[in-house]
Each structure stands twice: as C-alpha cells, then as structure tokens.
mmCIF file with all atom_site columns, C-alpha atoms in Angstrom:
data_model
loop_
_atom_site.group_PDB
_atom_site.id
_atom_site.type_symbol
_atom_site.label_atom_id
_atom_site.label_alt_id
_atom_site.label_comp_id
_atom_site.label_asym_id
_atom_site.label_entity_id
_atom_site.label_seq_id
_atom_site.pdbx_PDB_ins_code
_atom_site.Cartn_x
_atom_site.Cartn_y
_atom_site.Cartn_z
_atom_site.occupancy
_atom_site.B_iso_or_equiv
_atom_site.pdbx_formal_charge
_atom_site.auth_seq_id
_atom_site.auth_comp_id
_atom_site.auth_asym_id
_atom_site.auth_atom_id
_atom_site.pdbx_PDB_model_num
ATOM 1   C CA . UNK A 1 1   ? 0.000   0.000  0.000   1.00 0.00 ? 28  UNK A CA 1
ATOM 2   C CA . UNK A 1 2   ? 2.698   2.403  -1.105  1.00 0.00 ? 29  UNK A CA 1
ATOM 3   C CA . UNK A 1 3   ? 1.393   5.413  -3.026  1.00 0.00 ? 30  UNK A CA 1
ATOM 4   C CA . UNK A 1 4   ? 3.676   7.216  -5.472  1.00 0.00 ? 31  UNK A CA 1
ATOM 5   C CA . UNK A 1 5   ? 4.819   10.610 -4.195  1.00 0.00 ? 32  UNK A CA 1
ATOM 6   C CA . UNK A 1 6   ? 3.170   12.226 -7.223  1.00 0.00 ? 33  UNK A CA 1
ATOM 7   C CA . UNK A 1 7   ? -0.227  10.880 -6.147  1.00 0.00 ? 34  UNK A CA 1
ATOM 8   C CA . UNK A 1 8   ? 0.195   12.456 -2.715  1.00 0.00 ? 35  UNK A CA 1
ATOM 9   C CA . UNK A 1 9   ? 1.114   15.792 -4.300  1.00 0.00 ? 36  UNK A CA 1
ATOM 10  C CA . UNK A 1 10  ? -1.580  15.946 -6.943  1.00 0.00 ? 37  UNK A CA 1
ATOM 11  C CA . UNK A 1 11  ? -4.584  14.505 -5.078  1.00 0.00 ? 38  UNK A CA 1
ATOM 12  C CA . UNK A 1 12  ? -5.630  17.921 -3.744  1.00 0.00 ? 39  UNK A CA 1
ATOM 13  C CA . UNK A 1 13  ? -5.468  19.858 -7.033  1.00 0.00 ? 40  UNK A CA 1
ATOM 14  C CA . UNK A 1 14  ? -7.216  17.036 -8.924  1.00 0.00 ? 41  UNK A CA 1
ATOM 15  C CA . UNK A 1 15  ? -9.985  16.816 -6.325  1.00 0.00 ? 42  UNK A CA 1
ATOM 16  C CA . UNK A 1 16  ? -10.587 20.560 -6.638  1.00 0.00 ? 43  UNK A CA 1
ATOM 17  C CA . UNK A 1 17  ? -11.413 20.073 -10.333 1.00 0.00 ? 44  UNK A CA 1
ATOM 18  C CA . UNK A 1 18  ? -13.356 16.837 -9.804  1.00 0.00 ? 45  UNK A CA 1
ATOM 19  C CA . UNK A 1 19  ? -15.637 18.566 -7.282  1.00 0.00 ? 46  UNK A CA 1
ATOM 20  C CA . UNK A 1 20  ? -16.999 20.672 -10.118 1.00 0.00 ? 47  UNK A CA 1
ATOM 21  C CA . UNK A 1 21  ? -18.220 17.521 -11.887 1.00 0.00 ? 48  UNK A CA 1
ATOM 22  C CA . UNK A 1 22  ? -18.954 15.134 -9.020  1.00 0.00 ? 49  UNK A CA 1
ATOM 23  C CA . UNK A 1 23  ? -19.549 17.386 -6.042  1.00 0.00 ? 50  UNK A CA 1
ATOM 24  C CA . UNK A 1 24  ? -22.902 18.427 -4.542  1.00 0.00 ? 51  UNK A CA 1
ATOM 25  C CA . UNK A 1 25  ? -24.999 20.185 -7.147  1.00 0.00 ? 52  UNK A CA 1
ATOM 26  C CA . UNK A 1 26  ? -22.833 19.041 -10.053 1.00 0.00 ? 53  UNK A CA 1
ATOM 27  C CA . UNK A 1 27  ? -25.639 16.818 -11.367 1.00 0.00 ? 54  UNK A CA 1
ATOM 28  C CA . UNK A 1 28  ? -29.333 17.591 -11.384 1.00 0.00 ? 55  UNK A CA 1
ATOM 29  C CA . UNK A 1 29  ? -30.394 13.941 -11.198 1.00 0.00 ? 56  UNK A CA 1
ATOM 30  C CA . UNK A 1 30  ? -31.203 12.161 -7.944  1.00 0.00 ? 57  UNK A CA 1
ATOM 31  C CA . UNK A 1 31  ? -29.201 9.421  -6.282  1.00 0.00 ? 58  UNK A CA 1
ATOM 32  C CA . UNK A 1 32  ? -25.552 8.466  -6.343  1.00 0.00 ? 59  UNK A CA 1
ATOM 33  C CA . UNK A 1 33  ? -23.105 9.359  -9.100  1.00 0.00 ? 60  UNK A CA 1
ATOM 34  C CA . UNK A 1 34  ? -21.551 6.321  -10.746 1.00 0.00 ? 61  UNK A CA 1
ATOM 35  C CA . UNK A 1 35  ? -17.808 6.674  -11.303 1.00 0.00 ? 62  UNK A CA 1
ATOM 36  C CA . UNK A 1 36  ? -15.379 4.291  -13.007 1.00 0.00 ? 63  UNK A CA 1
ATOM 37  C CA . UNK A 1 37  ? -11.650 4.961  -12.576 1.00 0.00 ? 64  UNK A CA 1
ATOM 38  C CA . UNK A 1 38  ? -9.366  3.140  -15.017 1.00 0.00 ? 65  UNK A CA 1
ATOM 39  C CA . UNK A 1 39  ? -5.699  2.641  -14.195 1.00 0.00 ? 66  UNK A CA 1
ATOM 40  C CA . UNK A 1 40  ? -6.305  3.356  -10.507 1.00 0.00 ? 67  UNK A CA 1
ATOM 41  C CA . UNK A 1 41  ? -2.790  2.221  -9.573  1.00 0.00 ? 68  UNK A CA 1
ATOM 42  C CA . UNK A 1 42  ? -2.030  2.066  -5.852  1.00 0.00 ? 69  UNK A CA 1
ATOM 43  C CA . UNK A 1 43  ? -5.540  3.262  -4.978  1.00 0.00 ? 70  UNK A CA 1
ATOM 44  C CA . UNK A 1 44  ? -4.740  6.444  -3.041  1.00 0.00 ? 71  UNK A CA 1
ATOM 45  C CA . UNK A 1 45  ? -6.721  8.585  -5.468  1.00 0.00 ? 72  UNK A CA 1
ATOM 46  C CA . UNK A 1 46  ? -9.773  6.309  -5.389  1.00 0.00 ? 73  UNK A CA 1
ATOM 47  C CA . UNK A 1 47  ? -9.936  6.320  -1.591  1.00 0.00 ? 74  UNK A CA 1
ATOM 48  C CA . UNK A 1 48  ? -9.199  10.045 -1.264  1.00 0.00 ? 75  UNK A CA 1
ATOM 49  C CA . UNK A 1 49  ? -11.690 11.157 -3.907  1.00 0.00 ? 76  UNK A CA 1
ATOM 50  C CA . UNK A 1 50  ? -14.467 8.809  -2.806  1.00 0.00 ? 77  UNK A CA 1
ATOM 51  C CA . UNK A 1 51  ? -14.055 9.913  0.806   1.00 0.00 ? 78  UNK A CA 1
ATOM 52  C CA . UNK A 1 52  ? -14.321 13.570 -0.224  1.00 0.00 ? 79  UNK A CA 1
ATOM 53  C CA . UNK A 1 53  ? -17.243 12.865 -2.582  1.00 0.00 ? 80  UNK A CA 1
ATOM 54  C CA . UNK A 1 54  ? -19.562 10.632 -0.536  1.00 0.00 ? 81  UNK A CA 1
ATOM 55  C CA . UNK A 1 55  ? -22.375 10.916 -3.072  1.00 0.00 ? 82  UNK A CA 1
ATOM 56  C CA . UNK A 1 56  ? -20.285 8.942  -5.579  1.00 0.00 ? 83  UNK A CA 1
ATOM 57  C CA . UNK A 1 57  ? -20.180 5.179  -6.041  1.00 0.00 ? 84  UNK A CA 1
ATOM 58  C CA . UNK A 1 58  ? -16.524 4.797  -7.005  1.00 0.00 ? 85  UNK A CA 1
ATOM 59  C CA . UNK A 1 59  ? -15.459 1.760  -9.038  1.00 0.00 ? 86  UNK A CA 1
ATOM 60  C CA . UNK A 1 60  ? -11.642 1.517  -9.225  1.00 0.00 ? 87  UNK A CA 1
ATOM 61  C CA . UNK A 1 61  ? -9.918  -0.731 -11.761 1.00 0.00 ? 88  UNK A CA 1
ATOM 62  C CA . UNK A 1 62  ? -6.469  -1.622 -13.021 1.00 0.00 ? 89  UNK A CA 1
ATOM 63  C CA . UNK A 1 63  ? -4.766  -4.058 -15.375 1.00 0.00 ? 90  UNK A CA 1
ATOM 64  C CA . UNK A 1 64  ? -2.236  -5.106 -12.686 1.00 0.00 ? 91  UNK A CA 1
ATOM 65  C CA . UNK A 1 65  ? -3.444  -7.649 -10.080 1.00 0.00 ? 92  UNK A CA 1
ATOM 66  C CA . UNK A 1 66  ? -0.951  -6.220 -7.572  1.00 0.00 ? 93  UNK A CA 1
ATOM 67  C CA . UNK A 1 67  ? -2.617  -2.816 -7.907  1.00 0.00 ? 94  UNK A CA 1
ATOM 68  C CA . UNK A 1 68  ? -5.994  -4.356 -7.100  1.00 0.00 ? 95  UNK A CA 1
ATOM 69  C CA . UNK A 1 69  ? -4.672  -5.564 -3.756  1.00 0.00 ? 96  UNK A CA 1
ATOM 70  C CA . UNK A 1 70  ? -3.299  -2.114 -2.948  1.00 0.00 ? 97  UNK A CA 1
ATOM 71  C CA . UNK A 1 71  ? -6.560  -0.397 -3.964  1.00 0.00 ? 98  UNK A CA 1
ATOM 72  C CA . UNK A 1 72  ? -8.568  -2.681 -1.666  1.00 0.00 ? 99  UNK A CA 1
ATOM 73  C CA . UNK A 1 73  ? -6.109  -2.080 1.193   1.00 0.00 ? 100 UNK A CA 1
ATOM 74  C CA . UNK A 1 74  ? -6.392  1.716  0.846   1.00 0.00 ? 101 UNK A CA 1
ATOM 75  C CA . UNK A 1 75  ? -10.189 1.626  0.835   1.00 0.00 ? 102 UNK A CA 1
ATOM 76  C CA . UNK A 1 76  ? -10.194 -0.558 3.946   1.00 0.00 ? 103 UNK A CA 1
ATOM 77  C CA . UNK A 1 77  ? -7.538  1.446  5.792   1.00 0.00 ? 104 UNK A CA 1
ATOM 78  C CA . UNK A 1 78  ? -9.304  4.755  5.104   1.00 0.00 ? 105 UNK A CA 1
ATOM 79  C CA . UNK A 1 79  ? -12.733 3.204  5.808   1.00 0.00 ? 106 UNK A CA 1
ATOM 80  C CA . UNK A 1 80  ? -14.352 4.455  2.625   1.00 0.00 ? 107 UNK A CA 1
ATOM 81  C CA . UNK A 1 81  ? -17.646 2.571  2.172   1.00 0.00 ? 108 UNK A CA 1
ATOM 82  C CA . UNK A 1 82  ? -18.451 4.030  -1.261  1.00 0.00 ? 109 UNK A CA 1
ATOM 83  C CA . UNK A 1 83  ? -15.389 2.481  -2.942  1.00 0.00 ? 110 UNK A CA 1
ATOM 84  C CA . UNK A 1 84  ? -16.438 -0.752 -4.656  1.00 0.00 ? 111 UNK A CA 1
ATOM 85  C CA . UNK A 1 85  ? -14.121 -3.786 -4.783  1.00 0.00 ? 112 UNK A CA 1
ATOM 86  C CA . UNK A 1 86  ? -11.554 -3.142 -7.541  1.00 0.00 ? 113 UNK A CA 1
ATOM 87  C CA . UNK A 1 87  ? -11.895 -4.938 -10.849 1.00 0.00 ? 114 UNK A CA 1
ATOM 88  C CA . UNK A 1 88  ? -9.319  -6.156 -13.367 1.00 0.00 ? 115 UNK A CA 1
ATOM 89  C CA . UNK A 1 89  ? -9.740  -4.038 -16.502 1.00 0.00 ? 116 UNK A CA 1
ATOM 90  C CA . UNK A 1 90  ? -7.717  -3.753 -19.706 1.00 0.00 ? 117 UNK A CA 1
ATOM 91  C CA . UNK A 1 91  ? -8.801  -0.454 -21.223 1.00 0.00 ? 118 UNK A CA 1
ATOM 92  C CA . UNK A 1 92  ? -7.565  -1.523 -24.669 1.00 0.00 ? 119 UNK A CA 1
ATOM 93  C CA . UNK A 1 93  ? -10.246 -4.229 -24.743 1.00 0.00 ? 120 UNK A CA 1
ATOM 94  C CA . UNK A 1 94  ? -13.898 -3.628 -25.581 1.00 0.00 ? 121 UNK A CA 1
ATOM 95  C CA . UNK A 1 95  ? -16.264 -2.107 -23.025 1.00 0.00 ? 122 UNK A CA 1
ATOM 96  C CA . UNK A 1 96  ? -18.048 -5.455 -22.823 1.00 0.00 ? 123 UNK A CA 1
ATOM 97  C CA . UNK A 1 97  ? -15.095 -6.688 -20.730 1.00 0.00 ? 124 UNK A CA 1
ATOM 98  C CA . UNK A 1 98  ? -15.200 -3.747 -18.315 1.00 0.00 ? 125 UNK A CA 1
ATOM 99  C CA . UNK A 1 99  ? -16.643 -5.524 -15.299 1.00 0.00 ? 126 UNK A CA 1
ATOM 100 C CA . UNK A 1 100 ? -20.233 -5.608 -16.474 1.00 0.00 ? 127 UNK A CA 1
ATOM 101 C CA . UNK A 1 101 ? -20.699 -1.841 -16.756 1.00 0.00 ? 128 UNK A CA 1
ATOM 102 C CA . UNK A 1 102 ? -23.730 -1.242 -18.967 1.00 0.00 ? 129 UNK A CA 1
ATOM 103 C CA . UNK A 1 103 ? -24.102 1.397  -21.699 1.00 0.00 ? 130 UNK A CA 1
ATOM 104 C CA . UNK A 1 104 ? -25.124 4.913  -20.641 1.00 0.00 ? 131 UNK A CA 1
ATOM 105 C CA . UNK A 1 105 ? -24.859 4.189  -16.899 1.00 0.00 ? 132 UNK A CA 1
ATOM 106 C CA . UNK A 1 106 ? -21.728 6.148  -15.878 1.00 0.00 ? 133 UNK A CA 1
ATOM 107 C CA . UNK A 1 107 ? -21.758 9.765  -14.733 1.00 0.00 ? 134 UNK A CA 1
ATOM 108 C CA . UNK A 1 108 ? -17.972 10.052 -14.670 1.00 0.00 ? 135 UNK A CA 1
ATOM 109 C CA . UNK A 1 109 ? -15.062 8.111  -16.178 1.00 0.00 ? 136 UNK A CA 1
ATOM 110 C CA . UNK A 1 110 ? -11.663 8.977  -14.681 1.00 0.00 ? 137 UNK A CA 1
ATOM 111 C CA . UNK A 1 111 ? -8.174  8.326  -16.072 1.00 0.00 ? 138 UNK A CA 1
ATOM 112 C CA . UNK A 1 112 ? -5.175  9.789  -14.253 1.00 0.00 ? 139 UNK A CA 1
ATOM 113 C CA . UNK A 1 113 ? -1.604  9.583  -15.571 1.00 0.00 ? 140 UNK A CA 1
ATOM 114 C CA . UNK A 1 114 ? -2.366  6.653  -17.864 1.00 0.00 ? 141 UNK A CA 1
ATOM 115 C CA . UNK A 1 115 ? -2.152  7.810  -21.481 1.00 0.00 ? 142 UNK A CA 1
ATOM 116 C CA . UNK A 1 116 ? 1.562   8.618  -21.632 1.00 0.00 ? 143 UNK A CA 1
ATOM 117 C CA . UNK A 1 117 ? 2.671   5.297  -20.122 1.00 0.00 ? 144 UNK A CA 1
ATOM 118 C CA . UNK A 1 118 ? 0.418   3.077  -22.227 1.00 0.00 ? 145 UNK A CA 1
ATOM 119 C CA . UNK A 1 119 ? 0.150   2.185  -25.884 1.00 0.00 ? 146 UNK A CA 1
ATOM 120 C CA . UNK A 1 120 ? -2.064  4.372  -28.058 1.00 0.00 ? 147 UNK A CA 1
ATOM 121 C CA . UNK A 1 121 ? -4.646  1.571  -28.290 1.00 0.00 ? 148 UNK A CA 1
ATOM 122 C CA . UNK A 1 122 ? -5.325  2.130  -24.576 1.00 0.00 ? 149 UNK A CA 1
ATOM 123 C CA . UNK A 1 123 ? -6.178  5.784  -25.197 1.00 0.00 ? 150 UNK A CA 1
ATOM 124 C CA . UNK A 1 124 ? -8.331  4.756  -28.153 1.00 0.00 ? 151 UNK A CA 1
ATOM 125 C CA . UNK A 1 125 ? -10.068 2.159  -25.982 1.00 0.00 ? 152 UNK A CA 1
ATOM 126 C CA . UNK A 1 126 ? -10.685 4.742  -23.270 1.00 0.00 ? 153 UNK A CA 1
ATOM 127 C CA . UNK A 1 127 ? -12.556 7.019  -25.655 1.00 0.00 ? 154 UNK A CA 1
ATOM 128 C CA . UNK A 1 128 ? -14.494 4.157  -27.207 1.00 0.00 ? 155 UNK A CA 1
ATOM 129 C CA . UNK A 1 129 ? -15.573 2.994  -23.763 1.00 0.00 ? 156 UNK A CA 1
ATOM 130 C CA . UNK A 1 130 ? -16.492 6.538  -22.730 1.00 0.00 ? 157 UNK A CA 1
ATOM 131 C CA . UNK A 1 131 ? -18.626 6.945  -25.839 1.00 0.00 ? 158 UNK A CA 1
ATOM 132 C CA . UNK A 1 132 ? -20.684 3.887  -24.913 1.00 0.00 ? 159 UNK A CA 1
ATOM 133 C CA . UNK A 1 133 ? -20.737 3.850  -21.115 1.00 0.00 ? 160 UNK A CA 1
ATOM 134 C CA . UNK A 1 134 ? -21.212 7.507  -20.198 1.00 0.00 ? 161 UNK A CA 1
ATOM 135 C CA . UNK A 1 135 ? -24.707 8.893  -19.829 1.00 0.00 ? 162 UNK A CA 1
ATOM 136 C CA . UNK A 1 136 ? -25.588 11.829 -22.090 1.00 0.00 ? 163 UNK A CA 1
ATOM 137 C CA . UNK A 1 137 ? -23.949 14.802 -20.390 1.00 0.00 ? 164 UNK A CA 1
ATOM 138 C CA . UNK A 1 138 ? -21.522 12.522 -18.547 1.00 0.00 ? 165 UNK A CA 1
ATOM 139 C CA . UNK A 1 139 ? -17.836 13.424 -18.249 1.00 0.00 ? 166 UNK A CA 1
ATOM 140 C CA . UNK A 1 140 ? -14.566 11.751 -19.170 1.00 0.00 ? 167 UNK A CA 1
ATOM 141 C CA . UNK A 1 141 ? -11.920 13.317 -16.894 1.00 0.00 ? 168 UNK A CA 1
ATOM 142 C CA . UNK A 1 142 ? -8.274  12.776 -17.780 1.00 0.00 ? 169 UNK A CA 1
ATOM 143 C CA . UNK A 1 143 ? -5.160  14.143 -16.095 1.00 0.00 ? 170 UNK A CA 1
ATOM 144 C CA . UNK A 1 144 ? -1.487  14.161 -16.998 1.00 0.00 ? 171 UNK A CA 1
ATOM 145 C CA . UNK A 1 145 ? 1.099   15.861 -19.209 1.00 0.00 ? 172 UNK A CA 1
ATOM 146 C CA . UNK A 1 146 ? 0.028   16.515 -22.805 1.00 0.00 ? 173 UNK A CA 1
ATOM 147 C CA . UNK A 1 147 ? 1.264   17.986 -26.040 1.00 0.00 ? 174 UNK A CA 1
ATOM 148 C CA . UNK A 1 148 ? -1.028  20.812 -27.159 1.00 0.00 ? 175 UNK A CA 1
ATOM 149 C CA . UNK A 1 149 ? -1.614  21.110 -30.902 1.00 0.00 ? 176 UNK A CA 1
ATOM 150 C CA . UNK A 1 150 ? 1.788   19.665 -31.750 1.00 0.00 ? 177 UNK A CA 1
ATOM 151 C CA . UNK A 1 151 ? 3.778   21.515 -29.099 1.00 0.00 ? 178 UNK A CA 1
ATOM 152 C CA . UNK A 1 152 ? 5.226   20.214 -25.843 1.00 0.00 ? 179 UNK A CA 1
ATOM 153 C CA . UNK A 1 153 ? 6.232   22.680 -23.157 1.00 0.00 ? 180 UNK A CA 1
ATOM 154 C CA . UNK A 1 154 ? 8.107   23.437 -20.980 1.00 0.00 ? 181 UNK A CA 1
ATOM 155 C CA . UNK A 1 155 ? 11.479  21.802 -21.573 1.00 0.00 ? 182 UNK A CA 1
ATOM 156 C CA . UNK A 1 156 ? 10.980  19.433 -18.632 1.00 0.00 ? 183 UNK A CA 1
ATOM 157 C CA . UNK A 1 157 ? 7.989   17.905 -20.438 1.00 0.00 ? 184 UNK A CA 1
ATOM 158 C CA . UNK A 1 158 ? 10.019  17.661 -23.662 1.00 0.00 ? 185 UNK A CA 1
ATOM 159 C CA . UNK A 1 159 ? 12.698  15.776 -21.736 1.00 0.00 ? 186 UNK A CA 1
ATOM 160 C CA . UNK A 1 160 ? 10.059  13.585 -20.058 1.00 0.00 ? 187 UNK A CA 1
ATOM 161 C CA . UNK A 1 161 ? 8.494   12.702 -23.412 1.00 0.00 ? 188 UNK A CA 1
ATOM 162 C CA . UNK A 1 162 ? 11.913  11.766 -24.805 1.00 0.00 ? 189 UNK A CA 1
ATOM 163 C CA . UNK A 1 163 ? 12.712  9.547  -21.804 1.00 0.00 ? 190 UNK A CA 1
ATOM 164 C CA . UNK A 1 164 ? 9.345   7.793  -22.111 1.00 0.00 ? 191 UNK A CA 1
ATOM 165 C CA . UNK A 1 165 ? 9.886   7.053  -25.799 1.00 0.00 ? 192 UNK A CA 1
ATOM 166 C CA . UNK A 1 166 ? 13.379  5.738  -25.062 1.00 0.00 ? 193 UNK A CA 1
ATOM 167 C CA . UNK A 1 167 ? 11.875  3.361  -22.486 1.00 0.00 ? 194 UNK A CA 1
ATOM 168 C CA . UNK A 1 168 ? 9.090   2.285  -24.848 1.00 0.00 ? 195 UNK A CA 1
ATOM 169 C CA . UNK A 1 169 ? 8.585   3.734  -28.350 1.00 0.00 ? 196 UNK A CA 1
ATOM 170 C CA . UNK A 1 170 ? 4.808   3.236  -27.960 1.00 0.00 ? 197 UNK A CA 1
ATOM 171 C CA . UNK A 1 171 ? 4.710   5.595  -24.945 1.00 0.00 ? 198 UNK A CA 1
ATOM 172 C CA . UNK A 1 172 ? 4.859   9.380  -24.867 1.00 0.00 ? 199 UNK A CA 1
ATOM 173 C CA . UNK A 1 173 ? 2.772   12.502 -24.300 1.00 0.00 ? 200 UNK A CA 1
ATOM 174 C CA . UNK A 1 174 ? -0.502  12.413 -26.263 1.00 0.00 ? 201 UNK A CA 1
ATOM 175 C CA . UNK A 1 175 ? -1.514  15.450 -28.271 1.00 0.00 ? 202 UNK A CA 1
ATOM 176 C CA . UNK A 1 176 ? -4.746  17.243 -27.427 1.00 0.00 ? 203 UNK A CA 1
ATOM 177 C CA . UNK A 1 177 ? -5.474  17.533 -31.171 1.00 0.00 ? 204 UNK A CA 1
ATOM 178 C CA . UNK A 1 178 ? -5.532  13.728 -31.419 1.00 0.00 ? 205 UNK A CA 1
ATOM 179 C CA . UNK A 1 179 ? -7.645  13.466 -28.276 1.00 0.00 ? 206 UNK A CA 1
ATOM 180 C CA . UNK A 1 180 ? -10.163 15.906 -29.737 1.00 0.00 ? 207 UNK A CA 1
ATOM 181 C CA . UNK A 1 181 ? -10.441 13.687 -32.816 1.00 0.00 ? 208 UNK A CA 1
ATOM 182 C CA . UNK A 1 182 ? -10.915 10.546 -30.714 1.00 0.00 ? 209 UNK A CA 1
ATOM 183 C CA . UNK A 1 183 ? -13.504 12.339 -28.601 1.00 0.00 ? 210 UNK A CA 1
ATOM 184 C CA . UNK A 1 184 ? -15.520 13.547 -31.580 1.00 0.00 ? 211 UNK A CA 1
ATOM 185 C CA . UNK A 1 185 ? -15.401 10.096 -33.183 1.00 0.00 ? 212 UNK A CA 1
ATOM 186 C CA . UNK A 1 186 ? -17.041 8.694  -30.061 1.00 0.00 ? 213 UNK A CA 1
ATOM 187 C CA . UNK A 1 187 ? -19.702 11.309 -29.366 1.00 0.00 ? 214 UNK A CA 1
ATOM 188 C CA . UNK A 1 188 ? -17.754 13.483 -26.925 1.00 0.00 ? 215 UNK A CA 1
ATOM 189 C CA . UNK A 1 189 ? -16.242 16.946 -27.103 1.00 0.00 ? 216 UNK A CA 1
ATOM 190 C CA . UNK A 1 190 ? -13.337 18.558 -25.293 1.00 0.00 ? 217 UNK A CA 1
ATOM 191 C CA . UNK A 1 191 ? -15.115 21.071 -23.071 1.00 0.00 ? 218 UNK A CA 1
ATOM 192 C CA . UNK A 1 192 ? -12.279 22.403 -20.958 1.00 0.00 ? 219 UNK A CA 1
ATOM 193 C CA . UNK A 1 193 ? -8.523  22.249 -20.326 1.00 0.00 ? 220 UNK A CA 1
ATOM 194 C CA . UNK A 1 194 ? -7.339  23.177 -16.839 1.00 0.00 ? 221 UNK A CA 1
ATOM 195 C CA . UNK A 1 195 ? -3.695  24.009 -16.150 1.00 0.00 ? 222 UNK A CA 1
ATOM 196 C CA . UNK A 1 196 ? -2.462  22.042 -13.144 1.00 0.00 ? 223 UNK A CA 1
ATOM 197 C CA . UNK A 1 197 ? 0.703   22.056 -11.005 1.00 0.00 ? 224 UNK A CA 1
ATOM 198 C CA . UNK A 1 198 ? 3.925   20.476 -12.328 1.00 0.00 ? 225 UNK A CA 1
ATOM 199 C CA . UNK A 1 199 ? 3.020   21.231 -15.982 1.00 0.00 ? 226 UNK A CA 1
ATOM 200 C CA . UNK A 1 200 ? 0.079   18.837 -16.081 1.00 0.00 ? 227 UNK A CA 1
ATOM 201 C CA . UNK A 1 201 ? -3.448  19.441 -17.298 1.00 0.00 ? 228 UNK A CA 1
ATOM 202 C CA . UNK A 1 202 ? -6.933  18.212 -16.497 1.00 0.00 ? 229 UNK A CA 1
ATOM 203 C CA . UNK A 1 203 ? -9.019  17.593 -19.617 1.00 0.00 ? 230 UNK A CA 1
ATOM 204 C CA . UNK A 1 204 ? -12.817 17.542 -19.450 1.00 0.00 ? 231 UNK A CA 1
ATOM 205 C CA . UNK A 1 205 ? -14.631 15.685 -22.243 1.00 0.00 ? 232 UNK A CA 1
ATOM 206 C CA . UNK A 1 206 ? -18.436 15.844 -22.258 1.00 0.00 ? 233 UNK A CA 1
ATOM 207 C CA . UNK A 1 207 ? -20.657 13.104 -23.723 1.00 0.00 ? 234 UNK A CA 1
ATOM 208 C CA . UNK A 1 208 ? -23.131 14.597 -26.165 1.00 0.00 ? 235 UNK A CA 1
#
C-alpha cells in the first residue's frame, strides 16, 4: 500500500477540479453518481476522492493484479464505504469486458496519468468505452502531461516525453489535437482544459 509521491502531491489539485463535476450540485439527477476509474494504480486517489465525494459510487480498476490488492487495502484502511471492490480491466479491450458496466450508466469516467505510459490503443479504448458507457452529459476526466496542438512545453515535459519514448517507443505525451479527434469520433467533445501544477493538465470531455 505504497502510493507514489506524485499521487500524494496531486490529489488535492485534482480533487478541486473533480468537485466541479462530481460534487454536490454538479448533477441535477437524484441518487448516487456512478464513477469508473481506469488505471487506478495504488488506490490512493480512489480512496481520497471517494471519501471527499460521498455521493459517488466509485469503481476503481487496473490491469495489474498487484494494484488491485493495494486499492482494496487503501479503501479498507481509510474506511471508505463508497469504494467498490476493484476490478481487473484492460482499457484496450472492448467495453463489454469492463466488469459488467452497462451502456449509458456512468456519470464520470476517470483516467489519471495513464495515457503517456500506455500504448495508443489504450487511449483509443478509453474514448471508445467513454462513448458507450457515459450517460448523455456525462464526463470523461483525464489528467497528466500533454502535447497541445503539436507543441510540448516546458522543456521538462520535452525531456520527459523523450525519456518515455526511449523506455518504450509506444509511450509518450498524447496530443490534445488527437484526443479531440478521438472524442468527436465517439460522441464526446473537449469542453475544458485546466492548467495544473507540475506542468500537467486536467481535460474535461463531455458526452453529447
């Protein structure tokens, strides 16, 4: 149950943005807000966000079985009853394999620091899944470092992108222009980009 230092640093700024989409008054409909987090990693974010947003029903997932154990341990240690047992999920596979989530049932789909350390087919799968599983008006929330319309800045992000591609040529910062295209192809639109600490961004995609 060892959270990366980055998760400790960024949980507060990310939560501040998430509150606008999953906090009280963010949705007009009654009842709980259904959230699916893909690539939940150690599980610190899932427990922290669900605790701060008690009206959510937070479903964490990851492709790594070791992560699932850590996610469950965090939820238990922090006594967060609205975190569901984590599920094994490969975002590059079709939504039919995503733990039984049905079409148009999610209010929020969350992906934090996944795109740049995964093959492009994972990003493509994320948008395909969002297009099917989000309710009309639902939100795909992504966070991380991005290229913006072909440009990476500052130099630290350029260096980071280079190091990622040296580790794995299929990795690297994804361009917001590409993400816009993937969104539009799956019935979403990029509604907002929020500048975040450490040269990251939060991207808000809305299901039409």
